[in-house]
Amino acid sequence: MRKSLRFVPAVVAAALVLGSAAGANAATGHWTTESTPLPSGATGAALLAISCPGQTNCFAAGNYTTSSGAILPLAEVGHDGTWTAQALTPPQGAATGDLLGISCTSAARCTAVGEDARRGKNSKPMAAQLRGGAWTLTTIAPLAVGRASGRLNAVSCASAGDCTAVGEYNKTGSDAFFGLAEHWDGST
């Protein structure tokens, strides 16, 4: 899978929302910088997507780098301009992982998508659910036979149990990428 990771200092928020209480003064429309902390043991981080289900709550998704160089999935929770890092454990057997898209239907329900890379193998689509303050991985349909690798880049949820994610995959022996869409019905 191709990767383009950008590492952002922990003191600068990579994503702010114009017009929300979390990132701008609504009366004047000015952007403000908010501090986004690193998870424990991290040396850098990138926030790649954001969803704000309310005027004072935002959730960002991305990745962080450990001192050993591993890239792992990261979610950040912003409430009234104060951010908290929430490191996620990648799927069992994954060497790295990152979150590329996020959609939240409330301050307690979010879905994030991305990819995980297995040691010595290609990347696979990954999804995680926020329920009651804790992130858990969601089983993704395996890539069809002949598809070498894939990832989910964005997600949109109409409700907590109705999400559609899109991304890309490539075929075995090919460098060309093709569209990928997956739907989550809230049951697995």
Backbone as ProteinMPNN parsed JSONL, in Angstrom:
{"seq_chain_A": "MRKSLRFVPAVVAAALVLGSAAGANAATGHWTTESTPLPSGATGAALLAISCPGQTNCFAAGNYTTSSGAILPLAEVGHDGTWTAQALTPPQGAATGDLLGISCTSAARCTAVGEDARRGKNSKPMAAQLRGGAWTLTTIAPLAVGRASGRLNAVSCASAGDCTAVGEYNKTGSDAFFGLAEHWDGST", "coords_chain_A": {"N_chain_A": [[0.859, -1.175, 0.0], [0.51, 2.212, -0.675], [1.89, 4.916, 1.133], [1.529, 7.987, 2.804], [2.624, 9.634, 5.187], [2.311, 12.198, 7.548], [3.976, 13.882, 10.033], [3.099, 15.552, 12.91], [3.808, 18.106, 15.227], [3.072, 17.69, 18.706], [1.933, 19.896, 19.9], [0.364, 21.256, 18.136], [-2.761, 21.347, 16.691], [-3.93, 19.321, 14.104], [-6.289, 19.436, 12.785], [-8.918, 21.646, 12.711], [-12.14, 22.976, 13.294], [-13.954, 25.25, 11.515], [-16.183, 27.561, 12.794], [-17.124, 25.981, 14.85], [-17.308, 25.51, 18.392], [-15.11, 24.172, 19.214], [-12.855, 24.935, 17.742], [-12.831, 27.53, 16.626], [-13.648, 31.003, 16.769], [-16.884, 31.698, 16.68], [-18.204, 34.099, 16.196], [-16.391, 35.764, 14.857], [-15.077, 34.091, 13.125], [-12.405, 33.276, 13.207], [-9.545, 31.149, 13.125], [-8.157, 29.117, 15.692], [-5.337, 27.808, 17.442], [-5.056, 24.632, 18.88], [-3.829, 22.598, 21.501], [-2.724, 19.32, 20.99], [-2.238, 16.378, 22.571], [0.404, 13.869, 22.747], [0.236, 10.27, 22.716], [1.315, 8.201, 25.478], [4.73, 7.424, 25.332], [4.992, 8.042, 22.652], [6.619, 9.484, 19.772], [5.874, 11.15, 17.778], [3.029, 12.313, 15.845], [0.141, 12.138, 13.673], [-2.795, 13.681, 12.669], [-5.513, 12.847, 10.758], [-8.173, 12.914, 10.021], [-11.442, 14.196, 10.935], [-14.355, 14.419, 13.03], [-17.203, 16.014, 14.216], [-19.629, 15.595, 16.387], [-21.13, 17.288, 17.914], [-21.455, 20.681, 19.13], [-19.407, 21.2, 20.95], [-17.824, 18.956, 21.018], [-15.368, 17.012, 19.467], [-13.83, 14.507, 17.432], [-10.807, 13.123, 16.425], [-8.88, 11.286, 14.036], [-6.015, 9.265, 13.335], [-2.56, 8.562, 13.386], [0.25, 7.442, 15.383], [3.757, 7.544, 16.165], [6.031, 5.302, 17.612], [8.891, 5.112, 19.855], [10.402, 3.047, 18.82], [9.837, 3.187, 16.177], [7.501, 2.134, 15.188], [4.313, 2.515, 13.661], [1.225, 3.378, 14.816], [-2.38, 3.101, 15.39], [-4.373, 5.998, 16.213], [-6.632, 7.889, 18.142], [-8.069, 11.02, 18.898], [-9.718, 12.929, 21.327], [-11.616, 15.79, 21.514], [-12.823, 18.235, 23.656], [-14.491, 21.108, 24.248], [-12.203, 22.475, 23.355], [-10.063, 21.216, 24.62], [-7.897, 18.552, 24.256], [-7.561, 14.968, 24.251], [-5.473, 12.187, 24.041], [-6.014, 8.962, 22.632], [-4.722, 6.015, 22.377], [-4.885, 3.258, 20.169], [-4.931, -0.275, 20.046], [-3.436, -2.115, 17.491], [-4.835, -4.6, 15.207], [-4.475, -8.103, 16.116], [-1.412, -9.515, 15.234], [-0.765, -7.517, 13.476], [1.72, -5.28, 12.325], [1.803, -2.56, 12.036], [-0.484, 0.239, 12.013], [-3.038, 2.518, 10.989], [-5.454, 5.166, 11.291], [-7.653, 6.565, 8.996], [-10.056, 7.77, 8.46], [-13.056, 9.052, 10.056], [-16.237, 8.937, 11.659], [-18.768, 10.259, 13.626], [-21.71, 9.754, 15.453], [-22.651, 10.625, 17.817], [-21.49, 11.931, 21.005], [-20.643, 9.66, 22.215], [-20.5, 7.612, 20.379], [-18.663, 6.471, 17.794], [-17.157, 5.675, 14.623], [-14.214, 4.568, 13.204], [-11.941, 4.259, 10.47], [-9.349, 2.599, 8.552], [-6.185, 1.204, 7.98], [-4.281, -1.805, 8.474], [-1.034, -3.175, 8.674], [0.422, -6.221, 8.088], [3.114, -8.156, 9.409], [5.494, -8.694, 7.006], [3.541, -8.9, 5.06], [0.86, -7.624, 2.944], [-1.151, -4.615, 3.448], [-4.315, -4.447, 5.189], [-7.84, -3.636, 5.276], [-9.13, -1.812, 8.11], [-11.197, -1.312, 10.978], [-12.618, 0.512, 13.718], [-14.609, 0.856, 16.656], [-16.076, 3.281, 18.759], [-17.493, 2.984, 21.814], [-19.189, 3.877, 24.595], [-16.925, 5.184, 25.663], [-14.729, 3.521, 25.18], [-12.526, 2.134, 22.757], [-12.909, -0.398, 20.341], [-11.896, -2.985, 18.116], [-13.442, -3.698, 14.984], [-14.688, -6.369, 13.095], [-13.741, -6.691, 9.766], [-14.916, -7.382, 6.495], [-13.165, -9.89, 4.734], [-10.725, -9.244, 2.173], [-11.506, -9.941, -1.223], [-10.606, -12.915, -3.061], [-7.635, -12.662, -4.894], [-7.253, -10.009, -4.474], [-4.716, -8.055, -3.383], [-4.008, -6.14, -1.381], [-5.461, -3.614, 0.769], [-7.3, -0.702, 1.908], [-9.32, 1.385, 4.023], [-10.414, 4.611, 3.489], [-12.227, 6.611, 4.23], [-15.25, 7.255, 6.104], [-18.769, 7.25, 6.651], [-21.47, 7.659, 8.796], [-24.857, 7.039, 9.086], [-26.321, 6.405, 11.262], [-25.672, 5.033, 14.549], [-25.495, 2.307, 14.016], [-25.217, 2.014, 11.267], [-23.117, 2.312, 8.918], [-21.05, 3.345, 6.2], [-18.101, 2.743, 4.462], [-15.378, 3.817, 2.429], [-12.665, 3.128, 0.186], [-9.693, 1.738, -1.07], [-8.236, -0.876, -3.087], [-5.72, -3.134, -4.283], [-4.963, -5.397, -6.944], [-3.547, -8.685, -6.903], [-0.277, -8.787, -8.082], [-0.479, -6.387, -9.452], [-0.073, -2.855, -9.84], [-2.085, -1.08, -9.985], [-4.865, 0.681, -8.561], [-8.141, 0.172, -7.185], [-11.589, 1.025, -6.547], [-13.087, 0.566, -3.316], [-15.733, -0.409, -1.284], [-17.408, -0.72, 1.807], [-19.937, -1.873, 4.032], [-21.28, -1.415, 7.289], [-23.409, -2.958, 9.544], [-23.893, -2.754, 12.204], [-23.91, -5.09, 13.647], [-21.679, -6.775, 13.746]], "CA_chain_A": [[0.0, 0.0, 0.0], [1.26, 3.451, -0.653], [1.708, 5.646, 2.392], [2.037, 9.345, 2.887], [2.41, 10.008, 6.571], [2.819, 13.49, 7.948], [4.076, 13.906, 11.478], [2.737, 16.876, 13.381], [4.147, 18.281, 16.633], [1.93, 17.477, 19.602], [1.339, 21.15, 20.369], [-0.442, 21.871, 17.087], [-3.87, 20.518, 16.212], [-3.885, 19.206, 12.652], [-7.608, 19.681, 12.217], [-9.8, 22.512, 13.49], [-13.39, 23.142, 12.577], [-14.409, 26.628, 11.468], [-17.559, 27.756, 13.21], [-17.48, 25.2, 16.032], [-16.698, 25.981, 19.629], [-13.867, 23.449, 19.426], [-11.691, 25.416, 17.028], [-12.902, 28.868, 16.06], [-14.563, 31.953, 17.376], [-17.989, 31.718, 15.724], [-18.598, 35.471, 15.878], [-15.453, 36.37, 13.923], [-14.61, 33.1, 12.167], [-10.949, 33.105, 13.246], [-9.007, 29.868, 13.564], [-7.272, 29.131, 16.85], [-4.547, 26.589, 17.568], [-5.315, 23.88, 20.096], [-2.805, 21.619, 21.802], [-3.135, 17.917, 20.909], [-1.157, 15.622, 23.224], [0.851, 12.585, 22.216], [0.066, 9.153, 23.636], [2.506, 7.835, 26.229], [5.744, 6.723, 24.555], [5.001, 8.454, 21.242], [7.596, 10.486, 19.357], [5.23, 12.008, 16.787], [1.659, 11.915, 15.528], [-0.541, 12.802, 12.563], [-4.247, 13.61, 12.698], [-5.837, 12.795, 9.334], [-9.615, 13.07, 9.787], [-12.14, 14.726, 12.099], [-15.811, 14.414, 13.049], [-17.709, 16.747, 15.378], [-21.058, 15.318, 16.516], [-21.773, 18.364, 18.666], [-20.758, 21.961, 19.048], [-18.228, 21.243, 21.814], [-17.126, 17.665, 20.98], [-14.797, 16.569, 18.205], [-12.989, 13.323, 17.475], [-9.865, 13.088, 15.31], [-8.264, 9.978, 13.813], [-4.727, 9.311, 12.655], [-1.579, 7.58, 13.824], [1.392, 7.961, 16.127], [4.989, 6.78, 16.013], [6.688, 4.96, 18.871], [10.342, 5.299, 19.822], [10.978, 1.989, 17.992], [9.504, 3.475, 14.792], [6.208, 1.554, 14.802], [3.216, 3.462, 13.422], [0.057, 2.75, 15.426], [-3.596, 3.909, 15.275], [-4.584, 7.005, 17.25], [-7.828, 8.736, 18.147], [-7.992, 12.128, 19.849], [-11.031, 13.441, 21.706], [-11.58, 17.204, 21.866], [-14.022, 18.742, 24.335], [-14.308, 22.53, 24.572], [-10.846, 22.904, 23.035], [-9.061, 20.405, 25.307], [-7.779, 17.279, 23.556], [-7.013, 13.821, 24.959], [-5.043, 11.124, 23.123], [-6.477, 7.603, 22.908], [-4.011, 5.066, 21.52], [-5.605, 2.018, 19.903], [-4.089, -1.435, 19.77], [-3.753, -2.637, 16.16], [-5.291, -5.991, 15.223], [-3.468, -9.107, 16.425], [-0.581, -9.871, 14.095], [-0.418, -6.334, 12.675], [2.935, -4.585, 12.726], [1.48, -1.132, 12.065], [-1.864, 0.549, 11.678], [-3.422, 3.918, 11.132], [-6.841, 5.515, 11.025], [-7.678, 7.569, 7.936], [-11.366, 8.405, 8.423], [-13.845, 8.902, 11.275], [-17.576, 9.503, 11.644], [-19.376, 10.142, 14.947], [-23.13, 10.09, 15.484], [-22.86, 11.265, 19.118], [-20.241, 12.025, 21.765], [-20.313, 8.34, 22.738], [-20.537, 6.608, 19.311], [-17.872, 6.815, 16.609], [-16.546, 4.62, 13.824], [-12.998, 5.012, 12.522], [-11.453, 3.266, 9.503], [-7.981, 2.797, 8.088], [-5.51, 0.01, 7.496], [-3.217, -2.388, 9.286], [-0.059, -3.888, 7.852], [0.922, -7.435, 8.747], [4.546, -8.381, 9.215], [5.81, -9.413, 5.787], [2.386, -9.022, 4.174], [0.228, -6.376, 2.532], [-2.095, -4.03, 4.392], [-5.72, -4.857, 5.134], [-8.742, -2.641, 5.855], [-9.307, -1.899, 9.55], [-12.22, -0.416, 11.527], [-12.742, 0.504, 15.174], [-15.837, 1.482, 17.153], [-16.067, 3.888, 20.091], [-18.741, 2.714, 22.515], [-19.068, 4.092, 26.026], [-15.6, 5.658, 26.035], [-13.67, 2.568, 24.851], [-12.396, 1.754, 21.359], [-12.713, -1.817, 20.053], [-11.792, -3.275, 16.691], [-14.6, -4.31, 14.35], [-14.298, -7.289, 12.033], [-13.958, -6.217, 8.393], [-15.001, -8.468, 5.509], [-11.856, -10.101, 4.11], [-10.607, -8.887, 0.763], [-11.804, -11.055, -2.123], [-9.467, -13.619, -3.653], [-7.013, -11.904, -5.968], [-6.985, -8.642, -4.028], [-3.501, -8.177, -2.59], [-4.01, -5.27, -0.209], [-6.518, -2.623, 0.726], [-7.492, 0.151, 3.077], [-10.503, 2.24, 4.022], [-9.944, 5.987, 3.623], [-13.248, 7.52, 4.764], [-16.453, 6.584, 6.577], [-19.9, 8.1, 6.995], [-22.468, 6.882, 9.533], [-26.185, 7.639, 9.173], [-26.688, 6.159, 12.653], [-24.622, 4.26, 15.214], [-25.426, 0.968, 13.444], [-25.363, 2.087, 9.812], [-21.944, 3.044, 8.408], [-20.459, 2.943, 4.937], [-16.719, 3.202, 4.327], [-14.806, 3.67, 1.093], [-11.212, 3.129, 0.15], [-9.054, 1.237, -2.272], [-7.503, -2.137, -3.029], [-5.038, -3.46, -5.524], [-5.001, -6.815, -7.274], [-2.282, -9.396, -6.849], [0.545, -8.595, -9.264], [-0.797, -5.131, -10.136], [0.129, -1.615, -9.095], [-3.288, -0.26, -10.153], [-5.789, 0.673, -7.438], [-9.554, 0.133, -7.535], [-12.456, 1.455, -5.464], [-13.55, -0.417, -2.347], [-16.791, 0.091, -0.399], [-17.853, -1.695, 2.798], [-21.047, -1.392, 4.866], [-21.378, -2.019, 8.623], [-24.804, -2.926, 9.969], [-23.965, -2.658, 13.657], [-24.035, -6.376, 14.306], [-20.402, -7.471, 13.916]], "C_chain_A": [[0.895, 1.225, 0.0], [0.932, 4.189, 0.643], [2.234, 7.053, 2.217], [1.703, 9.837, 4.284], [3.051, 11.365, 6.843], [2.852, 13.521, 9.462], [3.961, 15.338, 11.952], [3.153, 17.004, 14.834], [2.89, 18.208, 17.498], [1.257, 18.774, 20.014], [0.458, 21.818, 19.33], [-1.537, 20.911, 16.659], [-3.839, 20.503, 14.694], [-5.227, 19.528, 12.023], [-8.443, 20.518, 13.178], [-11.031, 22.789, 12.658], [-13.854, 24.587, 12.665], [-15.876, 26.686, 11.867], [-17.965, 26.91, 14.394], [-16.766, 25.762, 17.244], [-15.356, 25.316, 19.857], [-12.677, 24.093, 18.729], [-11.747, 26.83, 16.504], [-13.857, 29.728, 16.869], [-15.684, 32.171, 16.365], [-18.38, 33.129, 15.306], [-17.685, 36.091, 14.828], [-14.932, 35.392, 12.886], [-13.115, 32.909, 12.155], [-10.58, 31.705, 13.728], [-8.154, 30.079, 14.806], [-6.534, 27.802, 16.897], [-4.844, 25.94, 18.91], [-4.229, 22.827, 20.277], [-3.386, 20.21, 21.73], [-1.998, 17.069, 21.471], [-0.794, 14.349, 22.477], [0.486, 11.482, 23.208], [1.384, 8.866, 24.362], [3.461, 7.039, 25.34], [5.833, 7.122, 23.097], [6.068, 9.506, 20.983], [7.031, 11.451, 18.321], [3.835, 11.492, 16.503], [1.158, 12.686, 14.32], [-2.036, 12.61, 12.755], [-4.726, 13.802, 11.266], [-7.307, 13.011, 9.01], [-10.268, 13.559, 11.076], [-13.647, 14.616, 11.92], [-16.258, 15.087, 14.338], [-19.216, 16.516, 15.497], [-21.825, 16.368, 17.305], [-20.923, 19.615, 18.613], [-19.491, 22.0, 19.888], [-17.432, 19.947, 21.805], [-16.649, 17.352, 19.577], [-13.921, 15.35, 18.455], [-12.105, 13.344, 16.24], [-9.237, 11.701, 15.235], [-6.96, 10.152, 13.064], [-3.812, 8.197, 13.126], [-0.508, 8.257, 14.658], [2.572, 7.026, 15.932], [5.597, 6.538, 17.381], [8.192, 5.184, 18.739], [11.031, 4.216, 18.999], [10.662, 2.171, 16.508], [8.197, 2.863, 14.323], [5.173, 2.658, 14.647], [1.933, 2.77, 13.86], [-1.16, 3.664, 15.35], [-3.809, 4.813, 16.485], [-5.928, 7.682, 17.046], [-7.59, 9.825, 19.173], [-9.408, 12.627, 20.079], [-10.861, 14.885, 22.137], [-12.903, 17.622, 22.492], [-13.741, 20.169, 24.788], [-12.864, 22.983, 24.382], [-9.742, 22.158, 23.75], [-9.066, 19.003, 24.7], [-7.136, 16.221, 24.438], [-6.682, 12.742, 23.937], [-5.574, 9.779, 23.594], [-5.796, 6.658, 21.924], [-4.838, 3.802, 21.374], [-4.595, 0.912, 19.648], [-4.437, -1.943, 18.38], [-4.213, -4.084, 16.254], [-4.138, -6.958, 15.515], [-2.727, -9.496, 15.156], [-0.175, -8.696, 13.229], [0.847, -5.69, 13.22], [2.677, -3.094, 12.87], [-0.005, -0.958, 11.773], [-2.111, 2.032, 11.776], [-4.874, 4.103, 10.74], [-6.867, 6.689, 10.063], [-8.998, 8.326, 7.86], [-12.114, 8.152, 9.707], [-15.201, 9.559, 11.079], [-18.206, 9.228, 13.008], [-20.834, 10.574, 14.88], [-23.529, 10.723, 16.812], [-21.514, 11.333, 19.821], [-19.809, 10.679, 22.327], [-20.221, 7.268, 21.66], [-19.798, 7.116, 18.079], [-17.41, 5.547, 15.912], [-15.356, 5.227, 13.111], [-12.52, 3.896, 11.612], [-10.034, 3.607, 9.076], [-7.414, 1.506, 7.54], [-4.556, -0.51, 8.557], [-2.304, -3.158, 8.349], [0.504, -5.047, 8.661], [2.398, -7.583, 8.463], [4.757, -9.239, 7.966], [4.662, -9.561, 4.81], [1.84, -7.641, 3.829], [-0.76, -5.871, 3.579], [-3.519, -4.509, 4.133], [-6.581, -3.747, 5.72], [-8.947, -2.907, 7.353], [-10.421, -0.938, 9.951], [-12.253, -0.573, 13.041], [-14.003, 1.272, 15.558], [-15.583, 2.077, 18.534], [-17.449, 3.675, 20.682], [-18.494, 2.929, 24.001], [-17.674, 4.468, 26.482], [-14.457, 4.726, 25.697], [-13.705, 2.211, 23.368], [-12.2, 0.244, 21.253], [-12.663, -2.004, 18.542], [-13.045, -3.995, 16.208], [-14.106, -5.207, 13.224], [-14.696, -6.709, 10.677], [-14.041, -7.44, 7.485], [-13.635, -8.65, 4.859], [-11.876, -9.659, 2.65], [-10.868, -10.126, -0.085], [-10.52, -11.674, -2.662], [-8.939, -12.795, -4.821], [-6.752, -10.445, -5.63], [-5.833, -8.701, -3.025], [-3.533, -7.358, -1.308], [-5.133, -4.259, -0.348], [-6.542, -1.778, 1.981], [-8.783, 0.924, 2.902], [-10.047, 3.656, 4.342], [-10.932, 6.917, 4.301], [-14.468, 6.709, 5.167], [-17.519, 7.632, 6.863], [-20.964, 7.217, 7.635], [-23.779, 7.648, 9.589], [-26.743, 7.479, 10.577], [-25.579, 5.31, 13.257], [-24.457, 2.858, 14.63], [-25.55, 0.929, 11.939], [-24.252, 2.949, 9.236], [-21.495, 2.47, 7.068], [-19.075, 3.572, 4.842], [-16.253, 2.957, 2.899], [-13.294, 3.728, 1.172], [-10.716, 2.579, -1.158], [-8.436, -0.13, -2.016], [-6.709, -2.275, -4.318], [-5.033, -4.97, -5.693], [-3.603, -7.407, -7.179], [-1.532, -9.202, -8.162], [0.301, -7.308, -10.019], [-0.495, -3.946, -9.232], [-1.089, -0.7, -9.186], [-4.191, -0.403, -8.928], [-7.22, 0.775, -7.943], [-10.374, 0.532, -6.318], [-12.935, 0.299, -4.6], [-14.612, 0.246, -1.48], [-17.212, -1.037, 0.534], [-18.959, -1.061, 3.623], [-21.033, -2.139, 6.186], [-22.798, -1.837, 9.11], [-24.991, -2.895, 11.491], [-23.98, -3.978, 14.385], [-22.713, -7.116, 14.502], [-19.27, -6.493, 13.978]], "O_chain_A": [[1.946, 1.227, 0.641], [-0.176, 4.086, 1.169], [3.254, 7.278, 1.566], [0.628, 10.387, 4.524], [4.176, 11.638, 6.426], [1.85, 13.215, 10.109], [4.648, 16.228, 11.45], [2.882, 16.096, 15.621], [1.802, 18.607, 17.083], [0.104, 18.749, 20.444], [-0.143, 22.854, 19.615], [-1.251, 19.768, 16.3], [-3.733, 21.555, 14.064], [-5.29, 19.861, 10.839], [-8.646, 20.133, 14.329], [-10.954, 22.831, 11.43], [-14.118, 25.095, 13.755], [-16.704, 25.947, 11.336], [-19.065, 27.096, 14.914], [-15.732, 26.418, 17.118], [-14.536, 25.834, 20.616], [-11.545, 23.803, 19.116], [-10.746, 27.298, 15.963], [-14.749, 29.23, 17.555], [-15.461, 32.764, 15.31], [-18.837, 33.336, 14.183], [-18.149, 36.865, 13.991], [-14.394, 35.815, 11.862], [-12.584, 32.414, 11.16], [-11.221, 31.151, 14.621], [-7.503, 31.114, 14.948], [-7.054, 26.784, 16.441], [-4.88, 26.608, 19.944], [-3.766, 22.234, 19.303], [-4.42, 19.932, 22.338], [-0.906, 17.048, 20.903], [-1.577, 13.825, 21.684], [0.431, 11.73, 24.413], [2.451, 9.258, 23.888], [3.048, 6.091, 24.674], [6.671, 6.591, 22.368], [6.385, 10.315, 21.855], [7.656, 12.469, 18.022], [3.493, 10.369, 16.873], [1.679, 13.75, 13.984], [-2.492, 11.489, 12.981], [-4.392, 14.799, 10.627], [-7.658, 13.263, 7.857], [-9.731, 13.368, 12.167], [-14.157, 14.708, 10.803], [-15.758, 14.774, 15.419], [-19.999, 17.158, 14.797], [-23.054, 16.329, 17.351], [-19.801, 19.597, 18.107], [-18.577, 22.762, 19.572], [-16.441, 19.845, 22.528], [-17.416, 17.416, 18.617], [-13.349, 15.181, 19.532], [-12.592, 13.557, 15.13], [-9.083, 11.025, 16.252], [-6.812, 11.07, 12.257], [-4.224, 7.043, 13.252], [-0.37, 9.48, 14.646], [2.404, 5.86, 15.578], [5.672, 7.446, 18.209], [8.699, 5.418, 17.642], [12.144, 4.436, 18.52], [11.151, 1.412, 15.671], [7.815, 3.052, 13.168], [5.162, 3.622, 15.413], [1.587, 1.706, 13.344], [-1.004, 4.881, 15.256], [-3.479, 4.458, 17.617], [-6.313, 8.008, 15.922], [-6.973, 9.579, 20.209], [-10.201, 12.735, 19.143], [-10.058, 15.182, 23.022], [-13.971, 17.39, 21.925], [-12.858, 20.405, 25.613], [-12.357, 23.788, 25.164], [-8.57, 22.443, 23.508], [-10.107, 18.349, 24.637], [-6.277, 16.524, 25.267], [-7.498, 12.419, 23.075], [-5.588, 9.485, 24.789], [-6.232, 6.515, 20.782], [-5.428, 3.327, 22.345], [-3.524, 1.156, 19.093], [-5.61, -2.185, 18.097], [-4.002, -4.731, 17.28], [-2.981, -6.674, 15.204], [-3.343, -9.773, 14.127], [0.666, -8.843, 12.342], [1.022, -5.572, 14.433], [3.267, -2.438, 13.729], [-0.685, -1.889, 11.344], [-1.463, 2.727, 12.558], [-5.446, 3.324, 9.978], [-6.188, 7.693, 10.282], [-9.063, 9.402, 7.265], [-11.858, 7.161, 10.39], [-15.315, 10.596, 10.426], [-18.179, 8.095, 13.49], [-21.157, 11.624, 14.324], [-24.615, 11.292, 16.929], [-20.51, 10.848, 19.298], [-18.708, 10.569, 22.866], [-19.899, 6.121, 21.972], [-20.235, 8.053, 17.412], [-17.289, 4.487, 16.528], [-15.472, 6.28, 12.483], [-12.673, 2.718, 11.937], [-9.578, 4.742, 9.216], [-8.052, 0.805, 6.754], [-4.086, 0.233, 9.418], [-2.753, -3.724, 7.352], [0.997, -4.867, 9.774], [2.879, -7.183, 7.403], [4.262, -10.363, 7.881], [4.791, -10.281, 3.82], [2.299, -6.626, 4.352], [-1.155, -6.609, 4.481], [-3.875, -4.914, 3.027], [-6.113, -2.99, 6.57], [-8.94, -4.052, 7.805], [-10.579, 0.122, 9.346], [-11.958, -1.641, 13.577], [-14.409, 2.212, 14.874], [-14.948, 1.446, 19.379], [-18.451, 4.126, 20.127], [-17.674, 2.234, 24.6], [-17.274, 4.106, 27.588], [-13.301, 5.095, 25.905], [-14.775, 2.011, 22.793], [-11.407, -0.33, 21.999], [-13.308, -1.273, 17.79], [-13.632, -4.799, 16.932], [-13.199, -4.832, 12.481], [-15.836, -6.292, 10.473], [-13.321, -8.417, 7.685], [-13.005, -7.666, 4.47], [-12.912, -9.699, 1.986], [-10.492, -11.234, 0.297], [-9.477, -11.023, -2.708], [-9.711, -12.293, -5.637], [-6.11, -9.727, -6.397], [-5.95, -9.31, -1.962], [-3.123, -7.845, -0.255], [-5.687, -4.066, -1.43], [-5.896, -2.093, 2.981], [-9.278, 1.099, 1.788], [-9.373, 3.882, 5.346], [-10.525, 7.917, 4.892], [-14.701, 5.618, 4.646], [-17.214, 8.754, 7.265], [-21.322, 6.168, 7.099], [-23.82, 8.777, 10.08], [-27.535, 8.301, 11.038], [-24.648, 4.911, 12.556], [-23.378, 2.276, 14.74], [-25.952, -0.093, 11.382], [-24.41, 4.16, 9.081], [-21.557, 1.262, 6.841], [-18.894, 4.761, 5.103], [-16.683, 2.005, 2.247], [-12.721, 4.3, 2.1], [-11.239, 2.903, -2.225], [-8.149, -0.494, -0.876], [-6.997, -1.613, -5.315], [-5.091, -5.722, -4.72], [-2.604, -6.708, -7.354], [-2.09, -9.428, -9.236], [0.818, -7.14, -11.123], [-0.644, -4.025, -8.012], [-1.126, 0.345, -8.535], [-4.273, -1.477, -8.332], [-7.487, 1.379, -8.982], [-9.912, 0.396, -5.185], [-13.16, -0.807, -5.091], [-14.403, 1.356, -0.992], [-17.357, -2.181, 0.103], [-18.933, 0.141, 3.888], [-20.804, -3.348, 6.217], [-23.337, -0.731, 9.102], [-26.111, -2.999, 11.992], [-24.055, -4.004, 15.613], [-22.635, -8.004, 15.351], [-18.115, -6.893, 14.12]]}, "name": "protein", "num_of_chains": 1, "seq": "MRKSLRFVPAVVAAALVLGSAAGANAATGHWTTESTPLPSGATGAALLAISCPGQTNCFAAGNYTTSSGAILPLAEVGHDGTWTAQALTPPQGAATGDLLGISCTSAARCTAVGEDARRGKNSKPMAAQLRGGAWTLTTIAPLAVGRASGRLNAVSCASAGDCTAVGEYNKTGSDAFFGLAEHWDGST"}
